[in-house]
Short mmCIF file of C-alpha atoms and ligand atoms in Angstrom, two decimals:
data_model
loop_
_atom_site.label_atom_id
_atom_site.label_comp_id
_atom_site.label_asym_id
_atom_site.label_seq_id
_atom_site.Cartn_x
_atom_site.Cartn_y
_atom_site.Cartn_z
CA UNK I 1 114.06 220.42 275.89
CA UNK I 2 114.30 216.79 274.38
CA UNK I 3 115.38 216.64 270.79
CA UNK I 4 114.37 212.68 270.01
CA UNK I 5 116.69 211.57 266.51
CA UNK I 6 115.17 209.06 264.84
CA UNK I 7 118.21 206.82 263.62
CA UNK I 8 116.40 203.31 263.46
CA UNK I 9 115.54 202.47 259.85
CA UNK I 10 117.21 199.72 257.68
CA UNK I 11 118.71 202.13 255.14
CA UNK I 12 118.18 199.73 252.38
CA UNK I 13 118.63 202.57 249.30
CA UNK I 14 122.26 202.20 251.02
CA UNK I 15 123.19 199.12 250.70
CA UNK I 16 125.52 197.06 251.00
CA UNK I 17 126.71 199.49 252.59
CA UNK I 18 123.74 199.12 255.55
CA UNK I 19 124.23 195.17 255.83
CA UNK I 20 126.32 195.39 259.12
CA UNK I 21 126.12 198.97 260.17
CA UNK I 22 122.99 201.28 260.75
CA UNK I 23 123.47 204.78 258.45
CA UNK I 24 124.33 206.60 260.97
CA UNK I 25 127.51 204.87 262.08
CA UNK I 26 128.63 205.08 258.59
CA UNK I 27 131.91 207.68 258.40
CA UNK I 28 130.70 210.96 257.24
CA UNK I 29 134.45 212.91 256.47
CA UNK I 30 136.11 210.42 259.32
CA UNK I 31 133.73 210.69 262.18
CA UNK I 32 130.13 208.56 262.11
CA UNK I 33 127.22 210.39 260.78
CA UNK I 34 125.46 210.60 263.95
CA UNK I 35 128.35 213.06 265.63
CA UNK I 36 127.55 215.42 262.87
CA UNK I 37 124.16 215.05 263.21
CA UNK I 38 124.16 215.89 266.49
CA UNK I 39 126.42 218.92 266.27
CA UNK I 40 123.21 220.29 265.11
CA UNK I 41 121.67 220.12 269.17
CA UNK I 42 125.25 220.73 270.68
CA UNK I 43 125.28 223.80 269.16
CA UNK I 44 122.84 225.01 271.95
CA UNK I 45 122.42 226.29 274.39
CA UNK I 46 125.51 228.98 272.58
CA UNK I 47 123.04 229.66 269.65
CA UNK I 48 120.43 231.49 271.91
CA UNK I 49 122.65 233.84 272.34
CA UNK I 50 122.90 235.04 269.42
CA UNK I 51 119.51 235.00 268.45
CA UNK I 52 118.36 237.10 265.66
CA UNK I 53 118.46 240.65 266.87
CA UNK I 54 115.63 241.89 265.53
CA UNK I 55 113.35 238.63 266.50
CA UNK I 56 111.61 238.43 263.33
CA UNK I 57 111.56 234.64 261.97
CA UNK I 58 110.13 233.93 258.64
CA UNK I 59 108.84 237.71 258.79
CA UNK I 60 106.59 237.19 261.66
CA UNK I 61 107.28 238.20 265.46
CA UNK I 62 108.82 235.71 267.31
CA UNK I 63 108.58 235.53 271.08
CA UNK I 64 112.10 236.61 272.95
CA UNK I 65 113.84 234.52 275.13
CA UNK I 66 112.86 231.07 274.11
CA UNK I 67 114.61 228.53 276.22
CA UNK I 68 115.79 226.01 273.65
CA UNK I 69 118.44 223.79 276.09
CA UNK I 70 118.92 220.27 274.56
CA UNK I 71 119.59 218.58 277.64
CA UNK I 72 118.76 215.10 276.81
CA UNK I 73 118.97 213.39 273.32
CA UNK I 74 116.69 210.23 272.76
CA UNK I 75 118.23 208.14 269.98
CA UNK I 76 115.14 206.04 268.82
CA UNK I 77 116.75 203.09 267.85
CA UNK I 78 115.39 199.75 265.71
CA UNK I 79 117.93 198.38 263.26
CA UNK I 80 121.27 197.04 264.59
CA UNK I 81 120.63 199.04 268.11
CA UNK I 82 124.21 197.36 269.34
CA UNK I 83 125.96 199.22 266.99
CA UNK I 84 125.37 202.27 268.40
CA UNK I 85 125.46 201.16 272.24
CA UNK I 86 129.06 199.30 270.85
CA UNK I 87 130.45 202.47 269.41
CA UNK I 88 129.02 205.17 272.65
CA UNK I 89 129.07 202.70 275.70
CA UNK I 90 128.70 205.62 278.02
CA UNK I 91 125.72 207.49 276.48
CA UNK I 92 127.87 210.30 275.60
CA UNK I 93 127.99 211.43 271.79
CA UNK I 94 130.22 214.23 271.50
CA UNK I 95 129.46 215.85 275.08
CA UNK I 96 125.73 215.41 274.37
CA UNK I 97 124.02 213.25 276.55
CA UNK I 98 121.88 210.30 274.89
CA UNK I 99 119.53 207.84 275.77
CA UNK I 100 118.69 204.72 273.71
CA UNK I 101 115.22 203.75 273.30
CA UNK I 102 115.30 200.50 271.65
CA UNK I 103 111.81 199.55 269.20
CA UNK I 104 111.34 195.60 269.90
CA UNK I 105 109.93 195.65 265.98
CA UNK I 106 110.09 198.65 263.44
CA UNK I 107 107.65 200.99 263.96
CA UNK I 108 107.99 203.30 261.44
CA UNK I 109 109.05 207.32 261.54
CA UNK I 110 105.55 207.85 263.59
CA UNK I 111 105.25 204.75 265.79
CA UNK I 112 109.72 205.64 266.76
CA UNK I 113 108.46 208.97 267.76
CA UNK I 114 105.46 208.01 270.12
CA UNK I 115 108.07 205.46 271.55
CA UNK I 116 110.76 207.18 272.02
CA UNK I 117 108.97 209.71 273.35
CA UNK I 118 106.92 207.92 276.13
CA UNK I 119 110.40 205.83 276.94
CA UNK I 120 111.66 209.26 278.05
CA UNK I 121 108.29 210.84 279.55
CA UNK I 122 107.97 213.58 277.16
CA UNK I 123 105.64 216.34 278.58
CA UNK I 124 106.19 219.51 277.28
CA UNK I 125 107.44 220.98 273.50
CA UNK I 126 110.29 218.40 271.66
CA UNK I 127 111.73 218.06 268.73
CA UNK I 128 112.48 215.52 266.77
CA UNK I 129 114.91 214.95 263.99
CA UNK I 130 115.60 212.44 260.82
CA UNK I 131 119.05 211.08 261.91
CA UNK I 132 119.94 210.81 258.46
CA UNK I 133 119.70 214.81 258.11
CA UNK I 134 122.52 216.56 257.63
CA UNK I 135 121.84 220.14 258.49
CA UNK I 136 123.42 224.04 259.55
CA UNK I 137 119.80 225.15 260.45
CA UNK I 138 118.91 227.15 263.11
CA UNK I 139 116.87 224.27 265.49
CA UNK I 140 116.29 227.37 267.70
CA UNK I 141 114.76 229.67 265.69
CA UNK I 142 112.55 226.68 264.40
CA UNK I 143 111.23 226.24 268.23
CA UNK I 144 110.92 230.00 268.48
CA UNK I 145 108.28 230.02 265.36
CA UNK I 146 106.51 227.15 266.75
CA UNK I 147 105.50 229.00 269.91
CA UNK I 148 104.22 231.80 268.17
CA UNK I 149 102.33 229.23 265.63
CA UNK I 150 101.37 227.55 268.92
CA UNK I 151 99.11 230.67 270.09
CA UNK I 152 97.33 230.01 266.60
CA UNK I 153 96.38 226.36 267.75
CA UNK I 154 99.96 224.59 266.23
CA UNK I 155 100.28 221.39 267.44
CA UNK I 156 103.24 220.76 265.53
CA UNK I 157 105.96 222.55 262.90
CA UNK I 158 107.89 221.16 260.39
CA UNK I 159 111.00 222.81 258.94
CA UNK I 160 111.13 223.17 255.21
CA UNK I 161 114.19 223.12 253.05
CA UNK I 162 113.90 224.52 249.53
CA UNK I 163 115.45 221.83 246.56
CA UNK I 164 115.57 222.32 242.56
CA UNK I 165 113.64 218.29 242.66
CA UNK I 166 110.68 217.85 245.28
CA UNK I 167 109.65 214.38 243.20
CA UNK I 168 111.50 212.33 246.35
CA UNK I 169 110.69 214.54 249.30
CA UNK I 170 107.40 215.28 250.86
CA UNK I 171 106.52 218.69 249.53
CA UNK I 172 104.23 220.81 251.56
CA UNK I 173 101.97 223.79 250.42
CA UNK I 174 101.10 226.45 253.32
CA UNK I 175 99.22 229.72 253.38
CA UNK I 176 100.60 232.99 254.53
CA UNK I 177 100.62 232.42 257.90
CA UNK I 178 102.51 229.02 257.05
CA UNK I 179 99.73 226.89 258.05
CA UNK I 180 99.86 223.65 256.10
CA UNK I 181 97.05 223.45 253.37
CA UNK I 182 98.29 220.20 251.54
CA UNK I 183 100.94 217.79 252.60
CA UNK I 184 102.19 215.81 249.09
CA UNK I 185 104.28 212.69 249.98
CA UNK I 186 107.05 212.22 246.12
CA UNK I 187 104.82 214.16 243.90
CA UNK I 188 105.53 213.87 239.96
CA UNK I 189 106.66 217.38 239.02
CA UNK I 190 103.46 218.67 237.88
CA UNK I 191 101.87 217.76 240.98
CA UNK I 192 104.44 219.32 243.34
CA UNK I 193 102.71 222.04 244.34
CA UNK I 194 106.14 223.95 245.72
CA UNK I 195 110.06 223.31 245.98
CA UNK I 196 109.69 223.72 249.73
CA UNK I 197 110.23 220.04 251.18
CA UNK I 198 109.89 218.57 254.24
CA UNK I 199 113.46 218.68 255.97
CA UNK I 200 112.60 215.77 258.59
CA UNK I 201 113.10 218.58 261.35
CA UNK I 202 109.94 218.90 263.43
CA UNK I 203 108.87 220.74 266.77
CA UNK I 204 105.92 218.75 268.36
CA UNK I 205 103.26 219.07 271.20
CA UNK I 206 103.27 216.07 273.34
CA UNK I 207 99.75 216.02 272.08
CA UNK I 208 100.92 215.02 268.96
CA UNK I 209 101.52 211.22 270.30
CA UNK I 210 97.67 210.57 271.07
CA UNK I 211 97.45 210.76 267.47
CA UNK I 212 99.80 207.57 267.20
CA UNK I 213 98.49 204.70 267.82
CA UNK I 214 100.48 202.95 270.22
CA UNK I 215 103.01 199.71 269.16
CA UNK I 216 101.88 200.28 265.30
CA UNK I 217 103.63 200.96 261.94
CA UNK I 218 102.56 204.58 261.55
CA UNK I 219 104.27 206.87 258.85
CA UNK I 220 104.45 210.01 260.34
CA UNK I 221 104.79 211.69 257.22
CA UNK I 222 102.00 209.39 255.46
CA UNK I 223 99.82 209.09 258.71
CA UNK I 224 100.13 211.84 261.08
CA UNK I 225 100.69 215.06 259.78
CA UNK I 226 97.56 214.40 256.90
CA UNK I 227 95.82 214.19 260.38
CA UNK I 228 97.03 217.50 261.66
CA UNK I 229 96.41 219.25 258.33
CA UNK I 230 92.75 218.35 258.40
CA UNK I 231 92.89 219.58 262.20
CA UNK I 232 94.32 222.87 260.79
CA UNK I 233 96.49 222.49 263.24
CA UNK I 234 100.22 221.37 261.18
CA UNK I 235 102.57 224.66 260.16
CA UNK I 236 105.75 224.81 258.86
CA UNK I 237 108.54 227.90 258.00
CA UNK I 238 111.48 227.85 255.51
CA UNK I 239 114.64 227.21 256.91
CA UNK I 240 117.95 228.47 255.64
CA UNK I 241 121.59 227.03 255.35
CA UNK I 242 123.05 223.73 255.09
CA UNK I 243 120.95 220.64 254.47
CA UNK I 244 121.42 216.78 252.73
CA UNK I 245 119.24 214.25 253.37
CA UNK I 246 121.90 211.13 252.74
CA UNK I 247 119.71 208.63 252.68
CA UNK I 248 121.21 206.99 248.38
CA UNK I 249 124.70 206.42 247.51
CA UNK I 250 125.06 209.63 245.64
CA UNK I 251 124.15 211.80 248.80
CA UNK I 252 126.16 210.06 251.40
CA UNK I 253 129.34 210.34 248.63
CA UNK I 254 128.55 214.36 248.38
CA UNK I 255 127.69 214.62 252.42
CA UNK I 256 131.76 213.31 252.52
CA UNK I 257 132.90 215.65 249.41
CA UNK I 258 130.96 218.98 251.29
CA UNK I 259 132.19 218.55 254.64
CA UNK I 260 135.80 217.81 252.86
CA UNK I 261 135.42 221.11 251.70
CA UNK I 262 133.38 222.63 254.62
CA UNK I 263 136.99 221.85 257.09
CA UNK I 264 139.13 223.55 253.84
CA UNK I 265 137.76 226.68 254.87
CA UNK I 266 137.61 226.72 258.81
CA UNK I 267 140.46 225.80 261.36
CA UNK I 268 138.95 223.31 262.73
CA UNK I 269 140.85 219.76 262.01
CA UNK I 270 137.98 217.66 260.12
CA UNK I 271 138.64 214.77 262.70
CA UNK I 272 140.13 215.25 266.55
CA UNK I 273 143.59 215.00 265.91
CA UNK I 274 143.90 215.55 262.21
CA UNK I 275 146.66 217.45 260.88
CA UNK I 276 147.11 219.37 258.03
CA UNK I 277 149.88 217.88 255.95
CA UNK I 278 149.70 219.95 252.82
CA UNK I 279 147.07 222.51 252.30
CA UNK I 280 143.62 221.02 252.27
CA UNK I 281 145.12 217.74 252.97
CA UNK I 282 144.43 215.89 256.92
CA UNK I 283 146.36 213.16 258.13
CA UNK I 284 145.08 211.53 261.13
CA UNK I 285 148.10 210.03 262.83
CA UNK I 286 151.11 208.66 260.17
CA UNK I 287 150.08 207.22 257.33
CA UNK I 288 152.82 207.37 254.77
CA UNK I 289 152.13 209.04 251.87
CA UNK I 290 154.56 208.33 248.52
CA UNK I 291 152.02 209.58 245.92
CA UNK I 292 150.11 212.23 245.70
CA UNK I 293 146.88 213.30 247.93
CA UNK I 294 144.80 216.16 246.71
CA UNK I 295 142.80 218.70 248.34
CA UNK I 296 140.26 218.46 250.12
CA UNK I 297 141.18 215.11 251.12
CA UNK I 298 141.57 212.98 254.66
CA UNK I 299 144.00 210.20 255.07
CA UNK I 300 143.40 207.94 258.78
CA UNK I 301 146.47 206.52 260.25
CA UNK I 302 148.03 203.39 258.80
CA UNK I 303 147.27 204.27 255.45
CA UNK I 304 149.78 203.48 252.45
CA UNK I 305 149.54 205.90 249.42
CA UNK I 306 152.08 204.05 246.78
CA UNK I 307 154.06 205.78 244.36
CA UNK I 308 152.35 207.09 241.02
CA UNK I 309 149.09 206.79 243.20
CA UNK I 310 146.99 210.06 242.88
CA UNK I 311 143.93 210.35 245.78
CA UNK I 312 141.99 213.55 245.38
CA UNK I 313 139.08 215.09 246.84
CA UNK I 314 138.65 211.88 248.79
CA UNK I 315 138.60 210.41 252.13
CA UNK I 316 140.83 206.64 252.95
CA UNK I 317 140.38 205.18 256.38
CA UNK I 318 142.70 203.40 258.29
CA UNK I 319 145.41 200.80 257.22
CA UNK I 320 144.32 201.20 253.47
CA UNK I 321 146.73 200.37 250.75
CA UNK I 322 146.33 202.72 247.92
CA UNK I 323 148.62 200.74 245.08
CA UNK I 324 151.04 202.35 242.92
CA UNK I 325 149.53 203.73 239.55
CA UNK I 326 146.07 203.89 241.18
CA UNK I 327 143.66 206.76 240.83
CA UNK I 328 140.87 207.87 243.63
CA UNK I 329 138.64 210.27 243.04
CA UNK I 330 135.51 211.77 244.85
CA UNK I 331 135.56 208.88 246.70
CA UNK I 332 134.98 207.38 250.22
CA UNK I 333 137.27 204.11 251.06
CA UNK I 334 136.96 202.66 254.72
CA UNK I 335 139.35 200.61 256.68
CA UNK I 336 141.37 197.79 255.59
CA UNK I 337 140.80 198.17 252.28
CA UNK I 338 143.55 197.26 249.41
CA UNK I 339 143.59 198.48 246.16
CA UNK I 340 146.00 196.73 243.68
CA UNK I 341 148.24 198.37 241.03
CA UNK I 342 146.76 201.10 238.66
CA UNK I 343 143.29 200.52 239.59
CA UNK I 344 140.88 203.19 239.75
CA UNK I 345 137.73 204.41 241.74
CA UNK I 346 135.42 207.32 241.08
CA UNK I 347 132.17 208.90 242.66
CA UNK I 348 132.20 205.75 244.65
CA UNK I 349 132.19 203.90 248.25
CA UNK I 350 134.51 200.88 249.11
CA UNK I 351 133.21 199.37 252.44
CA UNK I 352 135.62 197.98 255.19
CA UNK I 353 138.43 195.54 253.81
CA UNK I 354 137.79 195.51 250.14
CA UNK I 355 139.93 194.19 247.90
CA UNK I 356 139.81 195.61 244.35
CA UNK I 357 142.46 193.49 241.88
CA UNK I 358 144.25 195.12 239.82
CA UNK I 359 143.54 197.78 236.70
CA UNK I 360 140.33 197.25 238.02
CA UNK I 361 137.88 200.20 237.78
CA UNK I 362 134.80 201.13 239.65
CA UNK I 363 133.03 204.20 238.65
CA UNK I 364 129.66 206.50 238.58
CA UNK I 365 128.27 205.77 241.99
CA UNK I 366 129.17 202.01 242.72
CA UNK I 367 129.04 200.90 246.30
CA UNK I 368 131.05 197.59 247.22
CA UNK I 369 129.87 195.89 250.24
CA UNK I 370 132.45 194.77 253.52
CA UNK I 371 135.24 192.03 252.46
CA UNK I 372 134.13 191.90 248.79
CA UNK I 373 136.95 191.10 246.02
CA UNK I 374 136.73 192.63 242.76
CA UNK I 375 138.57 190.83 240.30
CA UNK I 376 141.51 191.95 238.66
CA UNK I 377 140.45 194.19 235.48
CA UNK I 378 137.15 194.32 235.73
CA UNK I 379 134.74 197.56 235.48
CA UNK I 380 131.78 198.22 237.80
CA UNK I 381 129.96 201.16 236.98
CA UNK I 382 126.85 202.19 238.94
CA UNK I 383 126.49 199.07 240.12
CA UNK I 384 126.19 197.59 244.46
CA UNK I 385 127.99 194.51 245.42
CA UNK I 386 127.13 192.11 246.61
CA UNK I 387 123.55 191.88 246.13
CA UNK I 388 121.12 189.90 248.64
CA UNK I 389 123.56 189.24 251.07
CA UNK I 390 122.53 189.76 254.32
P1 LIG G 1 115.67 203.66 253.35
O1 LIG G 1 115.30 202.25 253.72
O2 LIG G 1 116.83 203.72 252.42
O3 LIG G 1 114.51 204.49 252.87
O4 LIG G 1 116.24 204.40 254.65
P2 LIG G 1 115.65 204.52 256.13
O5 LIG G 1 115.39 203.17 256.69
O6 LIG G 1 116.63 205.35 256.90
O7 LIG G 1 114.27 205.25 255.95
P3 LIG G 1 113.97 206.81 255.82
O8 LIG G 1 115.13 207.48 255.13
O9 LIG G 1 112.64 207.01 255.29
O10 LIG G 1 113.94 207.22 257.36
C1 LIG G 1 114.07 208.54 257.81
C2 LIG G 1 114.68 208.48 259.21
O11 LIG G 1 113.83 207.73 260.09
C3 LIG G 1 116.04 207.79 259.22
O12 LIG G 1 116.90 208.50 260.07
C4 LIG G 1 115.72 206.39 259.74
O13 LIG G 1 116.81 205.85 260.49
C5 LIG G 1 114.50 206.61 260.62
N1 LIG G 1 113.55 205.48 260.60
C6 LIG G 1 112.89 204.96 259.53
N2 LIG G 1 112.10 203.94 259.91
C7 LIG G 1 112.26 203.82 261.25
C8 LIG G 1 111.72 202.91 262.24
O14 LIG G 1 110.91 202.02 261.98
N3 LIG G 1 112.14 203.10 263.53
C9 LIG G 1 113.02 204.08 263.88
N4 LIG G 1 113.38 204.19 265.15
N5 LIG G 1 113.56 204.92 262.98
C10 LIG G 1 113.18 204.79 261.68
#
């Protein structure tokens, strides 16, 4: 099967962070988001093994013995493409094999499918993904639904996630048999006529891509799938476990702080080649560590933590200098970055080689773009810098 991730968007609610890297080569817990995106299509063929035992998805009957194989994953590209083809020169992401289907102009979630799609010759059942997911769903029992929808005339099935706020999601209301009545792109809460939200996980017929019209802007969530609901012929089934969509500030800090905590609890090293230096604490390689670090937190080689310096629940990438007296918190800090004497950062994200002077504080969600300098004493709080510079 073809899984075709859909990673080409500008990811402007993310900036500055997005001004010289697509979202998904931004460091989710060390590693770019895309290899943990992925992990979600690795994961198979092993999963169909252990298929749910009693074959009942969603309460209905599921056929047995669904080949669900990702062999081939289409990375439908748009926005800095050389990023990507930079970082994986030999199409290999994580022992997954990927293809790059570069859009000559944005096309939008709809028109990226129907290209990506035809640049790999789709023919039979894919799926496509929002490569800005972050998900522990079952992809396999999601295809497994979809052929038994597809004997009811589904041409397509989206996987729902269930949230306490729909207002920023497409929210979907389906009947019984979870075929899609109403399809409500950010509803006001009174209009939301469920929790259940879109998840940006979909299993498609090629059919699907006749609906597109070809080298357009097309929504697929705005365009297409109102199309298939009138058809009767869009469904959808709850999914369960695991899911962010990190698309602001706020959501790619938490993806960090849950996968921080997802490693605390498993074996597994957060990053190849991370060690454990204190419990709940990685190093990757020797960064020297005089203050304190705090659990769950990652430290990349090179790093300096000063004395007095506390860094908790947080992740610093390489050859950072973390200055004596400073305070991180809930925080993600890339490479190069310097952070002067008994300044302090909170619920925030410094981008590659900040410098932040110092008793300077940056709190509540502030993002501060590649190379900026924030002067000595000052106090950003919710705030992005720089602004307009691209
Ligand atoms: P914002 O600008 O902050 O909304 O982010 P975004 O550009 O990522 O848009 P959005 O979150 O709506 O996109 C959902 C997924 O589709 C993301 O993984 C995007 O990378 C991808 N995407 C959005 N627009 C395009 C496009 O025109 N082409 C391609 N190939 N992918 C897209």
């Amino acid at each position: 099967m073809i899984a075709v991730l859909l990673v080409g968007g500008e990811g402007t609610r993310l900036r500055p962070l997005t001004y010289h890297f697509p979202k998904q080569i931004l460091p989710v817990a060390g590693l770019p988001m895309i290899e943990r995106v992925l992990k979600q299509f690795a994961a198979y063929p092993a999963d169909n093994r252990l298929s749910n035992p009693d074959d009942v998805v969603g309460g209905r009957e599921i056929p047995q013995n669904t080949d669900v194989t990702f062999q081939e994953c289409v990375l439908s590209l748009g926005y800095k493409p050389e990023r990507f083809v930079q970082t994986y020169p030999d199409g290999l992401i994580d022992g997954l094999r990927v293809s790059y289907a570069v859009e000559p102009e944005p096309l939008g979630t709809g028109g990226a499918v129907r290209f990506a799609a035809e640049h790999v010759g789709v023919t039979e059942t894919f799926v496509v993904m929002n490569g800005d997911v972050l998900a522990d769903i079952s992809v396999y029992d999601l295809v497994r639904v979809h052929f038994y929808n597809r004997r009811h005339g589904a041409l397509a099935t989206i996987g729902l996630v269930e949230v306490d706020d729909p207002s920023r999601y497409g929210v979907v209301d389906m009947d019984a048999s979870g075929q899609v009545r109403q399809f409500v792109e950010k509803p006001s809460p009174d209009e939301a006529p469920s929790n259940l939200i879109n998840g940006g996980i979909y299993v498609l017929e090629p059919q699907v891509l006749d609906l597109i019209p070809v080298n357009q802007m097309v929504s697929i969530e705005r365009e297409v799938f109102p199309e298939l609901v009138a058809a009767g012929s869009l469904y959808a089934t709850r999914m369960e476990g695991y899911w962010l969509d990190t698309g602001t500030p706020q959501s790619y800090i938490q993806a960090n702080m849950d996968y921080l905590e997802r490693y605390m609890k498993l074996s597994d090293p957060p990053v190849a080649g991370a060690n454990q230096i204190a419990e709940g604490v990685w190093a990757v390689g020797h960064p020297i560590v005089r203050g304190s670090v705090l659990p769950p937190s990652l430290v990349m080689n090179g790093s300096l933590i000063e004395y007095g310096a506390v860094v908790s629940h947080s992740v610093i990438g390489e050859n950072c200098i973390i200055g004596s007296g400073c305070r991180v918190d809930r925080s993600v800090v890339m490479g190069g970055v310097r952070m002067m004497q008994d300044s302090a950062l909170e619920d925030s994200v410094l981008a590659a080689m900040v410098e932040v002077g110092e008793g300077a504080q940056i709190v509540q969600g502030s993002v501060v773009g590649e190379g900026y300098v924030v002067t000595s004493g000052s106090v950003l709080s919710d705030v992005r810098l720089p602004i307009n510079d691209q």
